Amino acid sequence: MGPTQGRDALRGRDPLRPIRLFALFFRVGALNELQYRANLAVQLFESLLALGTGLAVLGLVFGQTTNLGGWSQSELLAVMGVHILMGGVIKTAIQPNMERLMTDVRQGTLDFILTKPEDAQVMVSVREFRIWQGVDIGVGAIVLVVAVAQLRGGIGVGVGLIFAGTLLLGAVMIYCFWLLLTTTAFWIVKMDELHELFEGIYQSGRWPVTIYPGWLRISLTFLVPIAFAVTVPAEALTSRLTVETLALAAAFAFGLLLLTRWFWRLGLRNYSGASA
Amino acid sequence: MTTATAPTLGSGPVAAIRAWAGLYATQMRIAILSQIQYRVSNYFYMIGMVAEPVIYLVVWSTVARQQGGEVGGFTPGEFAAYYIVWTLVRNMNIALTPYAWEERVRGGELSGMLLKPVHPIHLDLAGLAGWKAVVILLWLPIAAFLSLIFQPTLAISPIDVVVFLVAIWGAYFLRSMFLWLLGLVTFWTTRVGPVFSIFFTAELLLSGRLVPMSLMPDWAQQLAGYLPFRWTFSFPIEALIGKLPPDQLLGGLGMQLLWIAIGATLVAVSWQLAVRRFSAVGG
């Protein structure tokens, strides 16, 4: 087997290769963070404080009213659970990778990725994991369990599966959104405030997007896919999800993946390296 | 920098005031020139920041409409006024983040600051005041846009405007003192995150940043009376939107002054203790 064939075998022939890379980097990232176990306590504290604040806000709102835009307190608790859980996924796996990519583009160290015999987009997307941030995934899941227990009748297996599917679609869309924005770093080099911008906008997902005025609701659906990432999974849990919405979510996720791939390649062509 | 040494060289009160003004003007000019270069970055920051009050505004306007047009003494139009003024007050309130101290101490930047003949807090106060000039400029179109969409109701009298213009600077100095004080915790422990989080959570709930204080439970309102937070958020906002009678306007300015004095005293004392614990490694 010549070197070219070997390269092909590495790149294209094995569809599971991105998943293996993902698992490998996850293990390295986990081992790295396991050195700093005290950070788990700090993260746990921060997550609980944030949860307490969120519950206090819900308490304040429902001290004044019995429903908000047609959502009851338990239903909004479910929205909050999805919001915390998805926030945990973003901070564990998506945002750290994108921030590293930004630094690499600015410093020219992206060269080291581009010279490796793997797909560059896969590589930049799976390199970093902050496992302690995963505490929010656990906290979100617990809030969800409490919320579902409060909902009349709980949920069946079918609803559970649809919920998991919408969560996955949501995570894919948020990943695409982050990568699209980060790819603009190939043109605009200083993007330090990007995570502030995203965190600010992400907070809007704490409430169902249906309460926002029309222009904002549309922006939070198609411009920043927070509706798909948080509200749609919560709709699945609270018997609000229609087949049309589900199909739209799947189609939009697929379209966004293609767009992101195209834009990433366009950006790469614009990358000139720094010192190399 | 000649102006930085002037405060110690000046003779007589006029020369001293001129020297201090020169120091602040120079620091502000440097900050304006450096921040104006990062317009995109600053706009990202501001849009991210505006999201927070817009969310609160939408939620509470919805509640008010559902409750027959008013909740906690606020109509949707008054909520709009509250949270649009909020965006300016929030910008004015931005002081040196306590998280900056870790880098200052570890990176040795503090060593350089200690060599200057003025207390480092002046460099921070002046630098961030200059950044505000840029921020206010960028804020104007955002405020116009928000007003167009959310239709605020304002009942402003001239005295409200005058008090507001003083109060936003009072709020800036007040919050700067307490964040500086908080940052000094870094000299005693490296695990500062939880301490800062508790502070910011208390501030969020007890300052009027999250909701107007009239919507908080009574015990929380009473607790807030003993803390500095409400004088940095709810007081300047309510002053401008015409929610406060004249005696409360003046009383509020007095409370700001009192808390600035307390904060400045604590900063002076803690700084003396903190700097003794500092050993430089470079810079």
mmCIF file of N, CA and C in Angstrom, chain A residues 38-39 42 45-46 49 53 56-57 60-61 64-70 181 188 190-194 196-207 211-213 215-216, chain B residues 38 40-45 47-49 51-52 54-55 58-60 62-63 66-67 71-72 99 145 149-150 191 193-195 197-198 201 204-205 210-211 214-217:
data_model
loop_
_atom_site.group_PDB
_atom_site.id
_atom_site.type_symbol
_atom_site.label_atom_id
_atom_site.label_comp_id
_atom_site.label_asym_id
_atom_site.label_seq_id
_atom_site.Cartn_x
_atom_site.Cartn_y
_atom_site.Cartn_z
ATOM 1 N N ALA A 38 -10.425 19.776 42.017
ATOM 2 C CA ALA A 38 -11.098 20.815 42.822
ATOM 3 C C ALA A 38 -12.006 21.663 41.932
ATOM 4 N N ASN A 39 -11.673 21.733 40.644
ATOM 5 C CA ASN A 39 -12.500 22.514 39.726
ATOM 6 C C ASN A 39 -13.925 21.972 39.636
ATOM 7 N N VAL A 42 -15.860 23.669 42.324
ATOM 8 C CA VAL A 42 -16.124 25.057 41.942
ATOM 9 C C VAL A 42 -17.265 25.105 40.930
ATOM 10 N N PHE A 45 -20.634 24.350 42.456
ATOM 11 C CA PHE A 45 -21.111 25.511 43.197
ATOM 12 C C PHE A 45 -21.720 26.545 42.257
ATOM 13 N N GLU A 46 -20.973 26.842 41.173
ATOM 14 C CA GLU A 46 -21.442 27.853 40.209
ATOM 15 C C GLU A 46 -22.772 27.417 39.581
ATOM 16 N N LEU A 49 -25.626 27.770 42.040
ATOM 17 C CA LEU A 49 -25.959 29.185 42.230
ATOM 18 C C LEU A 49 -26.809 29.677 41.048
ATOM 19 N N THR A 53 -30.711 30.995 41.092
ATOM 20 C CA THR A 53 -31.140 32.268 40.513
ATOM 21 C C THR A 53 -32.287 32.040 39.533
ATOM 22 N N ALA A 56 -35.403 31.354 41.358
ATOM 23 C CA ALA A 56 -35.913 32.570 41.996
ATOM 24 C C ALA A 56 -36.672 33.419 40.974
ATOM 25 N N VAL A 57 -36.123 33.512 39.766
ATOM 26 C CA VAL A 57 -36.795 34.305 38.727
ATOM 27 C C VAL A 57 -38.151 33.683 38.375
ATOM 28 N N LEU A 60 -40.507 34.553 41.048
ATOM 29 C CA LEU A 60 -40.973 35.940 40.972
ATOM 30 C C LEU A 60 -42.085 36.085 39.938
ATOM 31 N N VAL A 61 -41.851 35.484 38.749
ATOM 32 C CA VAL A 61 -42.851 35.597 37.677
ATOM 33 C C VAL A 61 -44.155 34.945 38.103
ATOM 34 N N GLN A 64 -46.722 36.469 40.414
ATOM 35 C CA GLN A 64 -47.602 37.500 39.862
ATOM 36 C C GLN A 64 -48.663 36.946 38.917
ATOM 37 N N THR A 65 -48.418 35.749 38.357
ATOM 38 C CA THR A 65 -49.322 35.230 37.333
ATOM 39 C C THR A 65 -49.351 33.703 37.406
ATOM 40 N N THR A 66 -50.321 33.083 36.756
ATOM 41 C CA THR A 66 -50.378 31.619 36.802
ATOM 42 C C THR A 66 -49.864 30.971 35.519
ATOM 43 N N ASN A 67 -49.735 31.784 34.450
ATOM 44 C CA ASN A 67 -49.105 31.236 33.239
ATOM 45 C C ASN A 67 -48.453 32.371 32.467
ATOM 46 N N LEU A 68 -47.447 32.008 31.672
ATOM 47 C CA LEU A 68 -46.738 33.018 30.891
ATOM 48 C C LEU A 68 -46.865 32.647 29.416
ATOM 49 N N GLY A 69 -47.648 33.429 28.701
ATOM 50 C CA GLY A 69 -47.854 33.155 27.276
ATOM 51 C C GLY A 69 -48.371 31.749 27.030
ATOM 52 N N GLY A 70 -49.185 31.232 27.971
ATOM 53 C CA GLY A 70 -49.769 29.907 27.775
ATOM 54 C C GLY A 70 -48.939 28.765 28.352
ATOM 55 N N LEU A 181 -19.903 31.434 12.647
ATOM 56 C CA LEU A 181 -19.400 32.695 13.212
ATOM 57 C C LEU A 181 -17.886 32.661 13.366
ATOM 58 N N ILE A 188 -12.192 38.583 9.810
ATOM 59 C CA ILE A 188 -12.105 39.550 10.917
ATOM 60 C C ILE A 188 -11.310 38.868 12.011
ATOM 61 N N LYS A 190 -9.970 39.793 15.083
ATOM 62 C CA LYS A 190 -10.226 39.906 16.525
ATOM 63 C C LYS A 190 -11.701 39.648 16.825
ATOM 64 N N MET A 191 -11.983 38.513 17.420
ATOM 65 C CA MET A 191 -13.377 38.138 17.673
ATOM 66 C C MET A 191 -13.558 37.774 19.139
ATOM 67 N N ASP A 192 -12.770 38.389 20.007
ATOM 68 C CA ASP A 192 -12.762 37.981 21.414
ATOM 69 C C ASP A 192 -14.128 38.039 22.086
ATOM 70 N N GLU A 193 -14.949 38.986 21.647
ATOM 71 C CA GLU A 193 -16.209 39.196 22.359
ATOM 72 C C GLU A 193 -17.316 38.264 21.865
ATOM 73 N N LEU A 194 -16.954 37.360 20.939
ATOM 74 C CA LEU A 194 -17.978 36.520 20.335
ATOM 75 C C LEU A 194 -18.727 35.674 21.369
ATOM 76 N N GLU A 196 -19.204 36.393 24.452
ATOM 77 C CA GLU A 196 -20.089 37.272 25.237
ATOM 78 C C GLU A 196 -21.396 37.479 24.476
ATOM 79 N N LEU A 197 -21.233 37.728 23.170
ATOM 80 C CA LEU A 197 -22.404 37.936 22.326
ATOM 81 C C LEU A 197 -23.300 36.706 22.364
ATOM 82 N N PHE A 198 -22.694 35.532 22.195
ATOM 83 C CA PHE A 198 -23.499 34.320 22.165
ATOM 84 C C PHE A 198 -24.161 34.055 23.510
ATOM 85 N N GLU A 199 -23.384 34.219 24.589
ATOM 86 C CA GLU A 199 -23.951 33.958 25.915
ATOM 87 C C GLU A 199 -25.135 34.875 26.205
ATOM 88 N N GLY A 200 -24.995 36.144 25.807
ATOM 89 C CA GLY A 200 -26.087 37.092 25.992
ATOM 90 C C GLY A 200 -27.332 36.632 25.259
ATOM 91 N N ILE A 201 -27.155 36.272 23.992
ATOM 92 C CA ILE A 201 -28.314 35.886 23.180
ATOM 93 C C ILE A 201 -28.871 34.536 23.643
ATOM 94 N N TYR A 202 -27.971 33.654 24.080
ATOM 95 C CA TYR A 202 -28.430 32.333 24.504
ATOM 96 C C TYR A 202 -29.386 32.419 25.703
ATOM 97 N N GLN A 203 -29.191 33.450 26.531
ATOM 98 C CA GLN A 203 -30.062 33.603 27.698
ATOM 99 C C GLN A 203 -31.537 33.726 27.306
ATOM 100 N N SER A 204 -31.784 34.215 26.089
ATOM 101 C CA SER A 204 -33.177 34.356 25.654
ATOM 102 C C SER A 204 -33.879 32.999 25.586
ATOM 103 N N GLY A 205 -33.101 31.914 25.457
ATOM 104 C CA GLY A 205 -33.693 30.575 25.379
ATOM 105 C C GLY A 205 -34.274 30.102 26.696
ATOM 106 N N ARG A 206 -34.004 30.850 27.772
ATOM 107 C CA ARG A 206 -34.551 30.504 29.081
ATOM 108 C C ARG A 206 -36.081 30.552 29.077
ATOM 109 N N TRP A 207 -36.634 31.308 28.111
ATOM 110 C CA TRP A 207 -38.086 31.424 27.978
ATOM 111 C C TRP A 207 -38.490 30.902 26.602
ATOM 112 N N ILE A 211 -42.959 33.780 23.324
ATOM 113 C CA ILE A 211 -43.366 35.002 24.029
ATOM 114 C C ILE A 211 -42.736 36.257 23.409
ATOM 115 N N TYR A 212 -41.720 36.090 22.556
ATOM 116 C CA TYR A 212 -41.048 37.266 21.996
ATOM 117 C C TYR A 212 -41.834 37.853 20.833
ATOM 118 N N PRO A 213 -41.654 39.165 20.578
ATOM 119 C CA PRO A 213 -42.314 39.764 19.411
ATOM 120 C C PRO A 213 -41.799 39.120 18.120
ATOM 121 N N TRP A 215 -40.423 39.759 15.094
ATOM 122 C CA TRP A 215 -39.098 39.913 14.481
ATOM 123 C C TRP A 215 -38.033 39.205 15.301
ATOM 124 N N LEU A 216 -38.202 39.259 16.638
ATOM 125 C CA LEU A 216 -37.214 38.645 17.515
ATOM 126 C C LEU A 216 -37.348 37.123 17.492
ATOM 127 N N TYR B 38 -11.569 48.970 17.996
ATOM 128 C CA TYR B 38 -12.230 47.663 18.053
ATOM 129 C C TYR B 38 -13.740 47.827 18.014
ATOM 130 N N VAL B 40 -16.076 46.531 15.955
ATOM 131 C CA VAL B 40 -16.851 45.294 15.781
ATOM 132 C C VAL B 40 -16.913 44.547 17.105
ATOM 133 N N SER B 41 -15.749 44.440 17.732
ATOM 134 C CA SER B 41 -15.661 43.747 19.007
ATOM 135 C C SER B 41 -16.553 44.420 20.051
ATOM 136 N N ASN B 42 -16.518 45.746 20.099
ATOM 137 C CA ASN B 42 -17.344 46.485 21.050
ATOM 138 C C ASN B 42 -18.833 46.308 20.758
ATOM 139 N N TYR B 43 -19.170 46.235 19.479
ATOM 140 C CA TYR B 43 -20.582 46.057 19.135
ATOM 141 C C TYR B 43 -21.075 44.667 19.517
ATOM 142 N N PHE B 44 -20.245 43.659 19.297
ATOM 143 C CA PHE B 44 -20.595 42.300 19.730
ATOM 144 C C PHE B 44 -20.913 42.315 21.211
ATOM 145 N N TYR B 45 -20.019 42.963 21.936
ATOM 146 C CA TYR B 45 -20.164 43.033 23.379
ATOM 147 C C TYR B 45 -21.493 43.691 23.741
ATOM 148 N N ILE B 47 -24.273 44.134 21.878
ATOM 149 C CA ILE B 47 -25.481 43.401 21.477
ATOM 150 C C ILE B 47 -25.726 42.256 22.458
ATOM 151 N N GLY B 48 -24.639 41.591 22.849
ATOM 152 C CA GLY B 48 -24.757 40.530 23.853
ATOM 153 C C GLY B 48 -25.349 41.072 25.137
ATOM 154 N N MET B 49 -24.944 42.290 25.483
ATOM 155 C CA MET B 49 -25.399 42.902 26.719
ATOM 156 C C MET B 49 -26.859 43.343 26.640
ATOM 157 N N ALA B 51 -29.167 41.965 25.018
ATOM 158 C CA ALA B 51 -30.077 40.819 25.052
ATOM 159 C C ALA B 51 -30.697 40.653 26.440
ATOM 160 N N GLU B 52 -29.886 40.860 27.487
ATOM 161 C CA GLU B 52 -30.361 40.631 28.857
ATOM 162 C C GLU B 52 -31.595 41.490 29.205
ATOM 163 N N VAL B 54 -33.622 43.043 27.218
ATOM 164 C CA VAL B 54 -34.735 42.777 26.299
ATOM 165 C C VAL B 54 -35.516 41.550 26.762
ATOM 166 N N ILE B 55 -34.789 40.542 27.247
ATOM 167 C CA ILE B 55 -35.463 39.343 27.748
ATOM 168 C C ILE B 55 -36.346 39.696 28.955
ATOM 169 N N VAL B 58 -39.412 41.693 27.839
ATOM 170 C CA VAL B 58 -40.474 40.916 27.187
ATOM 171 C C VAL B 58 -41.247 40.099 28.220
ATOM 172 N N VAL B 59 -40.508 39.445 29.127
ATOM 173 C CA VAL B 59 -41.168 38.606 30.129
ATOM 174 C C VAL B 59 -42.116 39.449 30.990
ATOM 175 N N TRP B 60 -41.607 40.575 31.509
ATOM 176 C CA TRP B 60 -42.426 41.355 32.446
ATOM 177 C C TRP B 60 -43.547 42.126 31.753
ATOM 178 N N THR B 62 -45.134 40.907 29.240
ATOM 179 C CA THR B 62 -46.136 39.859 29.046
ATOM 180 C C THR B 62 -46.943 39.661 30.326
ATOM 181 N N VAL B 63 -46.234 39.586 31.465
ATOM 182 C CA VAL B 63 -46.932 39.413 32.742
ATOM 183 C C VAL B 63 -47.875 40.590 32.981
ATOM 184 N N GLN B 66 -50.954 40.359 30.881
ATOM 185 C CA GLN B 66 -51.846 39.301 31.355
ATOM 186 C C GLN B 66 -52.577 39.692 32.638
ATOM 187 N N GLN B 67 -51.945 40.569 33.448
ATOM 188 C CA GLN B 67 -52.542 40.962 34.718
ATOM 189 C C GLN B 67 -53.386 42.223 34.578
ATOM 190 N N VAL B 71 -48.176 45.536 36.601
ATOM 191 C CA VAL B 71 -47.709 44.654 37.659
ATOM 192 C C VAL B 71 -46.616 45.386 38.447
ATOM 193 N N GLY B 72 -46.724 45.343 39.784
ATOM 194 C CA GLY B 72 -45.755 46.032 40.642
ATOM 195 C C GLY B 72 -45.672 47.525 40.373
ATOM 196 N N TYR B 99 -11.982 39.770 37.977
ATOM 197 C CA TYR B 99 -11.210 38.683 37.369
ATOM 198 C C TYR B 99 -9.890 39.181 36.779
ATOM 199 N N PHE B 145 -33.274 52.382 18.463
ATOM 200 C CA PHE B 145 -33.913 51.183 17.917
ATOM 201 C C PHE B 145 -34.868 50.551 18.934
ATOM 202 N N ILE B 149 -39.147 50.216 18.908
ATOM 203 C CA ILE B 149 -39.845 48.935 18.966
ATOM 204 C C ILE B 149 -40.715 48.799 20.206
ATOM 205 N N PHE B 150 -40.183 49.195 21.359
ATOM 206 C CA PHE B 150 -40.896 48.892 22.600
ATOM 207 C C PHE B 150 -41.707 50.060 23.169
ATOM 208 N N ARG B 191 -8.554 30.879 44.516
ATOM 209 C CA ARG B 191 -9.881 30.361 44.134
ATOM 210 C C ARG B 191 -10.918 31.453 44.318
ATOM 211 N N GLY B 193 -13.242 32.518 42.041
ATOM 212 C CA GLY B 193 -14.486 32.391 41.274
ATOM 213 C C GLY B 193 -15.747 32.352 42.125
ATOM 214 N N PRO B 194 -15.832 31.428 43.118
ATOM 215 C CA PRO B 194 -17.055 31.338 43.916
ATOM 216 C C PRO B 194 -17.376 32.635 44.669
ATOM 217 N N VAL B 195 -16.341 33.308 45.192
ATOM 218 C CA VAL B 195 -16.573 34.566 45.918
ATOM 219 C C VAL B 195 -17.199 35.594 44.977
ATOM 220 N N SER B 197 -18.830 34.999 42.243
ATOM 221 C CA SER B 197 -20.167 34.579 41.818
ATOM 222 C C SER B 197 -21.226 34.956 42.844
ATOM 223 N N ILE B 198 -20.887 34.769 44.123
ATOM 224 C CA ILE B 198 -21.857 35.123 45.170
ATOM 225 C C ILE B 198 -22.161 36.622 45.108
ATOM 226 N N THR B 201 -24.321 37.413 42.035
ATOM 227 C CA THR B 201 -25.694 36.926 42.183
ATOM 228 C C THR B 201 -26.484 37.845 43.113
ATOM 229 N N LEU B 204 -27.246 40.959 41.248
ATOM 230 C CA LEU B 204 -28.306 40.769 40.249
ATOM 231 C C LEU B 204 -29.689 40.855 40.891
ATOM 232 N N LEU B 205 -29.832 40.189 42.056
ATOM 233 C CA LEU B 205 -31.156 40.092 42.671
ATOM 234 C C LEU B 205 -31.528 41.341 43.459
ATOM 235 N N LEU B 210 -32.264 42.821 37.737
ATOM 236 C CA LEU B 210 -33.142 41.762 37.243
ATOM 237 C C LEU B 210 -34.571 42.266 37.049
ATOM 238 N N VAL B 211 -35.132 42.839 38.109
ATOM 239 C CA VAL B 211 -36.485 43.408 38.041
ATOM 240 C C VAL B 211 -36.505 44.677 38.878
ATOM 241 N N SER B 214 -39.675 47.069 43.214
ATOM 242 C CA SER B 214 -41.045 46.954 43.714
ATOM 243 C C SER B 214 -41.642 45.571 43.445
ATOM 244 N N LEU B 215 -40.996 44.784 42.571
ATOM 245 C CA LEU B 215 -41.502 43.439 42.290
ATOM 246 C C LEU B 215 -40.883 42.393 43.208
ATOM 247 N N MET B 216 -39.872 42.811 43.969
ATOM 248 C CA MET B 216 -39.213 41.853 44.866
ATOM 249 C C MET B 216 -40.057 41.714 46.136
ATOM 250 N N PRO B 217 -39.931 40.564 46.837
ATOM 251 C CA PRO B 217 -40.627 40.415 48.122
ATOM 252 C C PRO B 217 -40.148 41.472 49.122
#
